[in-house]
Amino acid sequence: MTSSTYRSPVNDDPTLDISLVVNGRPVEASVSPRLLLSDFLRHHLGLTGTHVGCEHGVCGACTVHIDGRAARSCLTLAVQLDGATVRTVEDLEGPDGSLSPVQEAFRDCHGLQCGFCTPGFLMSVTALLDEDPDVADASDTEIRERIAGNLCRCTGYQGIVAATRQAAETIRDAKEQADVPTRG
Amino acid sequence: MSRREAEQPEQADNAPPMVHTGARVRRNEDPRLLRGQGRYVDDIPLEGCVHGAFLRSTIARGRIVALDTTDAERVPGVLAVYTCDNIGGLDREMPLLIPHPCITHGRTQRPLARDDVYYVGQAIAFVVAVDRYVAEDAVSRISVDIEPLPVEVDMERAVEDGAPLVHPDVPGNIAASLVQHCGDADAAFERAEHHTKIRVQVDRSTGAPMECLATAARWDPVSGELVVWDGTQAPIGLRGALSSLFDLDEDKVRVIAPDVGGGFGPKIHFPYANEVLVPLAAMQLGRPVKYIEDRSENFVHMSHERTQIHEIELAATKDGEVIGLRDVFLHDTGSFIPYGIAVAQVASTAIAGPYRIPNIEVEFRCVYTPTVPVTPYRGCGRPQANFALERAMDQLAEELGIDRFEIRRRNLIADDEFPYKREGLIFADGLPVTYDSGQYGAALALLEKELDLPAFRAEQERARAEGRWLGLGLSFYVEGTGLGPYEGGRVRIHPITGKVYVNTGLTTQGQGHATSMAQLVADQLGVAVDDVIVVEGDTGVYDWGVATFASRAMVVSGSAIHKAAVKARERVLEIAANMLEVDPADIELKDGAAGVRGTATTIPLAAIATVSNPLRYAFNDAAQIATQFAPASKGDGPPLQGDSRPGIETEQFYSPPHATWAYGVHAAIVEVDPVSYDLQVKRYVIVHDCGKMINPMIVEGQIAGGVASGMGGAFYEKLEYEANGNLRNASFMEFLMPYATEVPHMEMHHLETPTPLNPIGAKGAGEAGTIPVAAVIASGIQDALAPEGIGPLWHVPLNPSVLHDAVREARSR
């Protein structure tokens, strides 16, 4: 349990109490009502993997999962998260520290360069594949439309499109493997 | 992806096999970045850190008549409010980084405005408070009264008599002007059978890296050291500026560019206001200070580029041989010219592209406008020059009734004409343009083959019969890359672990130096790529060098590192030969060990590294054999003799004789929707030659990213200044940076013509992708809409409205 007061250091600033789960761990906090979720994650919980690229909800670099769905942490106030479950890029790797299929695919396909937009892309693509495993069969055009909520200035998206497809295939193959009944 | 090679650079007899060099090696930097463990400036944890925010001008050109910070200072949590009046020696015009004799009226800005403001976004005051929220509260309580002065943001009108002046003492708003000659253009135009003249315009854009500008600083009063973390492409340069502005010894200023979230040129410029005010506040307040620029500030603070208007004229024979070129252009430098004429100079010297064109006259004027200052952005003037030249070539082809591919073929420099010199055109390295190598004809032929032109023409005919607008565009570009003056490379084999550490004076903002540079070293020393650790971007680690710009990292630093690795290899072989008592020629370095060819005997690199360093203390087994008392020591003199040094550590420098010229040719098959006028790129085909590729995966990533920026500049991205100097679309909501849906899939084909100018045969690749795209798209749309008889598309970015108007105008004729 993490519990503490995260208030603006200016004393007359009121705070509200919130209780949430971040990357599987319960967190209790007392926060300024104007504190952005992105700042709460980054500067108060030290989860600096979530990046802030525009602070107006367009670039998607700050994407996290709130209750299992991709959301912009720069457009969300921390106080809105009372009772919520939040997942960030730091939680994507496996318990043994291995890269997730989406992370591995981004590496294989050169889906990142400077790495700044990458956590947001990873969270968006992970949410996409959680929701729709059939992306593996989608056309390139469809994949491009499905990932068009995140901006990248480095890659020209080619590697990201390829990575999304590879990750979808890996996840589907793993699922099929798991579904095969084990013989005698 | 296809790949063809010309002859390889010569290899020495004992050169190791190239296992990693040239391979698609996955990147060393990725696991960290993928886990969210990147360390960008705002991720650096600094105990007790306080935060800065700027008050910026909302008026383009004006006089500050009142500035009152009293209310801001009273906000609880505010530590300091800086204006030009309380920053001491920093209240001065910042350096003009690259002087040139043609800059007759060079002007640079102050960190905080004094008396006058010159553009919307200019910093007026800097607040430091306990957090960013409070700092912004305080900024909003500064009262400032600015009396607006007349402005002219249109560059052509700005140079006319009577136009409002950005700087009262700069007549005509002209900062610099230059004329260059190659051959005799007048005689060529006299003799020519055909002249083609067009006027083209490229509008303003921005690099828009995903990470905005960012600076953090800590002053250590005990050691007297100032440490600055900065999202810069030039930490060594910034250190020089800071030690000079603050009057500190260079070794008391350490600038670190940690992970940097994209650069694309604007971060080569320094010092921005934050880069001097954050260190100042850290020293004065005795606490770490951070400033993280937000996106809306980035649009009005970080440098812009691109606006140029060219009047280009070609002189040709009836057969389409271009014998002369004249180009006169205006370059918008914004309100200041801190980076000199770099952009205009590069544009002017790229103006003849891959064509022979022996007679050239090119003239430019750099014009002040009351807008964000202009410094290089990916391409640095080349996209504009390419747009001018290639649209002119298309126009010439049409006027002479010659196919667009054919007219280019007739003018391309032939393989046996290299090196091809344009005497009189002085490039950004201060030397005449000299193309070093290339296979221009082969590149064009490969593109034609990959496009399958007959099939396209048949498809276009069918499309036209159905009333569809289908077209093909192309553009051929050259790029002078790898500017000097020099870079260094240091290779050090860690005496305990045997891991290899490599340092150079660059920074990386995504180009993958930690992998590509490691590949060069791994081959020389026979180690795994991930056992080579590249550390750069920290003046505390390595401080000889220049910076990352001009597609130069692999060319200049790569060559230096390669040379250092070759020396390290020699040293390893020498020590291993002594240890194994064999001839160095019999030793091969493989799998992190030295072995005697044809035997099973090997010694790990770690052991060789340990032995190379005479030790006093036997802290482990390996160290025991290296102690001065161990039986292994020869006992016939001191452990280090003559000018020998401990350990295996080598350092080499590479200084290019002149720029090396990469090139490529792109084509696109495009379709314009007859209802929405939306653009669809059906195929995008690239033939590219950057010499020897060290990591083709990384090269392709660079090209793809470049093309995406180019797509922005061709059809989407335009910074729109209103007549009063306000930037209308300073956000990602309205500045249309391409998403995945606006960037086509790219088919890439490589030629590899090595440069003779450096030991690794590499040319630069960072900016290549961007250069030809605007011309490709405009050419393709022009072809698609040809049946409608639209006027020429000589102004980018295009957009659906422009195309709609062009068609409507043509139909009403």
CSV table of C-alpha atoms in Angstrom, one decimal, chain B residues 35-239:
chain,number,residue,atom,x,y,z
B,35,ARG,CA,10.0,-0.5,-20.7
B,36,GLY,CA,9.4,3.2,-20.0
B,37,GLN,CA,12.9,3.5,-18.6
B,38,GLY,CA,14.0,6.3,-20.9
B,39,ARG,CA,15.5,9.3,-19.2
B,40,TYR,CA,14.4,12.5,-20.8
B,41,VAL,CA,15.0,15.8,-19.1
B,42,ASP,CA,11.7,15.9,-17.2
B,43,ASP,CA,12.4,12.3,-16.0
B,44,ILE,CA,15.6,13.2,-14.2
B,45,PRO,CA,14.7,13.1,-10.4
B,46,LEU,CA,16.3,16.1,-8.7
B,47,GLU,CA,15.8,16.5,-5.0
B,48,GLY,CA,14.2,19.9,-4.1
B,49,CYS,CA,13.7,20.8,-7.7
B,50,VAL,CA,11.7,24.0,-8.5
B,51,HIS,CA,10.1,24.9,-11.8
B,52,GLY,CA,10.1,27.7,-14.3
B,53,ALA,CA,7.5,29.3,-16.6
B,54,PHE,CA,7.7,32.1,-19.1
B,55,LEU,CA,5.7,35.1,-19.8
B,56,ARG,CA,5.7,35.4,-23.6
B,57,SER,CA,4.7,38.3,-25.9
B,58,THR,CA,1.3,38.1,-27.5
B,59,ILE,CA,2.2,41.0,-29.7
B,60,ALA,CA,4.5,40.5,-32.7
B,61,ARG,CA,6.3,43.8,-32.9
B,62,GLY,CA,5.9,46.3,-30.1
B,63,ARG,CA,7.4,48.4,-27.4
B,64,ILE,CA,7.1,47.4,-23.8
B,65,VAL,CA,5.8,50.5,-22.0
B,66,ALA,CA,5.1,48.9,-18.6
B,67,LEU,CA,6.1,45.6,-16.9
B,68,ASP,CA,5.1,45.0,-13.4
B,69,THR,CA,5.9,41.7,-11.6
B,70,THR,CA,4.9,42.7,-8.1
B,71,ASP,CA,1.7,40.6,-8.0
B,72,ALA,CA,3.5,37.6,-9.4
B,73,GLU,CA,6.2,37.9,-6.7
B,74,ARG,CA,3.5,37.8,-4.0
B,75,VAL,CA,2.1,34.5,-5.1
B,76,PRO,CA,2.9,32.0,-2.4
B,77,GLY,CA,5.4,29.5,-3.6
B,78,VAL,CA,7.2,31.9,-6.0
B,79,LEU,CA,10.9,32.0,-5.6
B,80,ALA,CA,12.0,34.4,-8.2
B,81,VAL,CA,10.7,36.5,-11.1
B,82,TYR,CA,13.3,37.4,-13.7
B,83,THR,CA,13.1,40.2,-16.3
B,84,CYS,CA,15.8,41.8,-18.4
B,85,ASP,CA,16.6,44.0,-15.4
B,86,ASN,CA,17.7,41.4,-12.9
B,87,ILE,CA,19.7,38.9,-15.0
B,88,GLY,CA,23.0,40.7,-14.9
B,89,GLY,CA,25.4,39.9,-17.7
B,90,LEU,CA,22.8,37.7,-19.4
B,91,ASP,CA,21.0,40.8,-20.6
B,92,ARG,CA,22.8,40.9,-23.9
B,93,GLU,CA,22.2,39.8,-27.4
B,94,MET,CA,23.0,36.1,-27.7
B,95,PRO,CA,25.8,34.9,-30.0
B,96,LEU,CA,25.4,34.8,-33.8
B,97,LEU,CA,26.6,31.2,-34.0
B,98,ILE,CA,27.8,31.0,-37.6
B,99,PRO,CA,29.0,34.3,-38.9
B,100,HIS,CA,29.4,34.9,-42.7
B,101,PRO,CA,30.7,38.0,-44.4
B,102,CYS,CA,27.5,38.4,-46.3
B,103,ILE,CA,25.5,39.0,-43.1
B,104,THR,CA,25.5,42.8,-43.2
B,105,HIS,CA,22.9,43.2,-40.6
B,106,GLY,CA,23.0,40.3,-38.2
B,107,ARG,CA,20.6,40.5,-35.2
B,108,THR,CA,20.1,38.1,-32.4
B,109,GLN,CA,17.7,38.2,-29.5
B,110,ARG,CA,18.2,38.7,-25.7
B,111,PRO,CA,17.1,35.9,-23.4
B,112,LEU,CA,14.4,38.2,-22.0
B,113,ALA,CA,13.0,41.1,-24.1
B,114,ARG,CA,14.4,44.6,-23.3
B,115,ASP,CA,12.2,47.5,-24.4
B,116,ASP,CA,11.0,45.8,-27.6
B,117,VAL,CA,9.4,42.6,-28.6
B,118,TYR,CA,9.9,41.1,-32.1
B,119,TYR,CA,7.6,38.1,-32.4
B,120,VAL,CA,4.6,36.5,-30.7
B,121,GLY,CA,6.2,34.0,-28.2
B,122,GLN,CA,9.3,36.0,-27.3
B,123,ALA,CA,10.2,35.6,-23.7
B,124,ILE,CA,9.6,38.6,-21.5
B,125,ALA,CA,9.8,37.3,-18.0
B,126,PHE,CA,10.7,34.0,-16.3
B,127,VAL,CA,9.1,32.9,-13.0
B,128,VAL,CA,10.5,30.2,-10.8
B,129,ALA,CA,8.2,28.6,-8.3
B,130,VAL,CA,7.7,25.4,-6.2
B,131,ASP,CA,5.9,23.7,-9.1
B,132,ARG,CA,4.8,24.3,-12.6
B,133,TYR,CA,1.2,25.0,-11.6
B,134,VAL,CA,2.2,27.8,-9.2
B,135,ALA,CA,4.7,29.2,-11.7
B,136,GLU,CA,2.0,29.5,-14.4
B,137,ASP,CA,-0.3,31.1,-11.8
B,138,ALA,CA,2.3,33.7,-11.2
B,139,VAL,CA,3.0,34.3,-14.9
B,140,SER,CA,-0.7,35.2,-15.3
B,141,ARG,CA,-0.3,37.9,-12.6
B,142,ILE,CA,2.5,39.7,-14.3
B,143,SER,CA,1.1,42.9,-15.8
B,144,VAL,CA,2.7,43.9,-19.1
B,145,ASP,CA,1.7,46.7,-21.5
B,146,ILE,CA,3.0,46.5,-25.0
B,147,GLU,CA,2.4,49.2,-27.5
B,148,PRO,CA,2.0,47.5,-30.9
B,149,LEU,CA,4.0,48.7,-33.8
B,150,PRO,CA,3.2,48.2,-37.5
B,151,VAL,CA,4.2,44.8,-38.9
B,152,GLU,CA,4.6,43.1,-42.3
B,153,VAL,CA,4.7,39.3,-42.1
B,154,ASP,CA,4.6,38.8,-45.9
B,155,MET,CA,8.2,38.4,-46.9
B,156,GLU,CA,7.9,39.9,-50.4
B,157,ARG,CA,6.1,43.0,-49.1
B,158,ALA,CA,8.6,43.2,-46.2
B,159,VAL,CA,11.5,44.0,-48.6
B,160,GLU,CA,9.5,46.7,-50.4
B,161,ASP,CA,10.3,50.4,-49.8
B,162,GLY,CA,8.2,51.8,-46.9
B,163,ALA,CA,7.5,48.4,-45.4
B,164,PRO,CA,7.6,48.4,-41.5
B,165,LEU,CA,11.0,47.5,-40.3
B,166,VAL,CA,11.5,44.6,-37.8
B,167,HIS,CA,14.8,46.2,-36.7
B,168,PRO,CA,14.7,50.0,-37.2
B,169,ASP,CA,18.4,50.1,-38.2
B,170,VAL,CA,18.1,47.3,-40.8
B,171,PRO,CA,17.1,48.9,-44.1
B,172,GLY,CA,14.7,46.8,-46.3
B,173,ASN,CA,14.6,44.1,-43.6
B,174,ILE,CA,17.6,42.5,-45.3
B,175,ALA,CA,19.8,40.6,-43.0
B,176,ALA,CA,22.1,39.1,-45.6
B,177,SER,CA,22.4,38.7,-49.3
B,178,LEU,CA,24.7,36.6,-51.5
B,179,VAL,CA,25.3,35.9,-55.1
B,180,GLN,CA,27.2,32.9,-56.3
B,181,HIS,CA,28.4,31.9,-59.8
B,182,CYS,CA,29.4,28.7,-61.3
B,183,GLY,CA,30.5,28.8,-64.9
B,184,ASP,CA,29.0,31.6,-67.1
B,185,ALA,CA,25.2,31.7,-66.7
B,186,ASP,CA,24.9,34.8,-68.9
B,187,ALA,CA,26.5,33.2,-71.9
B,188,ALA,CA,24.5,30.0,-71.4
B,189,PHE,CA,21.2,31.9,-71.4
B,190,GLU,CA,22.4,33.8,-74.5
B,191,ARG,CA,23.2,30.6,-76.3
B,192,ALA,CA,20.1,28.6,-75.1
B,193,GLU,CA,17.3,27.6,-77.5
B,194,HIS,CA,14.7,27.5,-74.7
B,195,HIS,CA,14.1,29.3,-71.4
B,196,THR,CA,11.7,28.1,-68.7
B,197,LYS,CA,11.0,30.4,-65.7
B,198,ILE,CA,8.8,29.6,-62.8
B,199,ARG,CA,8.1,31.1,-59.3
B,200,VAL,CA,7.7,28.6,-56.5
B,201,GLN,CA,7.0,29.1,-52.8
B,202,VAL,CA,7.4,26.8,-49.8
B,203,ASP,CA,5.6,27.8,-46.6
B,204,ARG,CA,6.6,27.8,-43.0
B,205,SER,CA,6.7,24.7,-40.8
B,206,THR,CA,8.3,23.4,-37.7
B,207,GLY,CA,10.3,20.4,-36.6
B,208,ALA,CA,7.7,19.5,-34.0
B,209,PRO,CA,9.8,16.9,-32.1
B,210,MET,CA,7.5,14.9,-29.7
B,211,GLU,CA,9.5,16.2,-26.8
B,212,CYS,CA,9.5,20.0,-26.6
B,213,LEU,CA,12.5,22.0,-25.3
B,214,ALA,CA,13.5,21.1,-21.8
B,215,THR,CA,16.3,22.2,-19.5
B,216,ALA,CA,17.2,21.3,-15.9
B,217,ALA,CA,20.2,22.6,-13.9
B,218,ARG,CA,21.9,22.0,-10.6
B,219,TRP,CA,24.6,24.1,-9.1
B,220,ASP,CA,26.9,22.4,-6.7
B,221,PRO,CA,28.4,25.1,-4.4
B,222,VAL,CA,30.9,22.6,-3.0
B,223,SER,CA,32.6,21.6,-6.3
B,224,GLY,CA,31.6,24.8,-8.1
B,225,GLU,CA,30.1,22.7,-10.8
B,226,LEU,CA,27.1,23.6,-12.9
B,227,VAL,CA,25.3,20.5,-14.3
B,228,VAL,CA,22.8,21.1,-17.1
B,229,TRP,CA,20.5,18.5,-18.5
B,230,ASP,CA,19.2,19.7,-21.8
B,231,GLY,CA,17.2,18.4,-24.8
B,232,THR,CA,19.8,19.6,-27.2
B,233,GLN,CA,21.6,18.3,-30.3
B,234,ALA,CA,24.7,20.3,-29.2
B,235,PRO,CA,25.8,19.8,-25.6
B,236,ILE,CA,29.4,20.6,-26.3
B,237,GLY,CA,28.4,23.9,-28.0
B,238,LEU,CA,26.0,24.7,-25.3
B,239,ARG,CA,28.7,24.1,-22.7
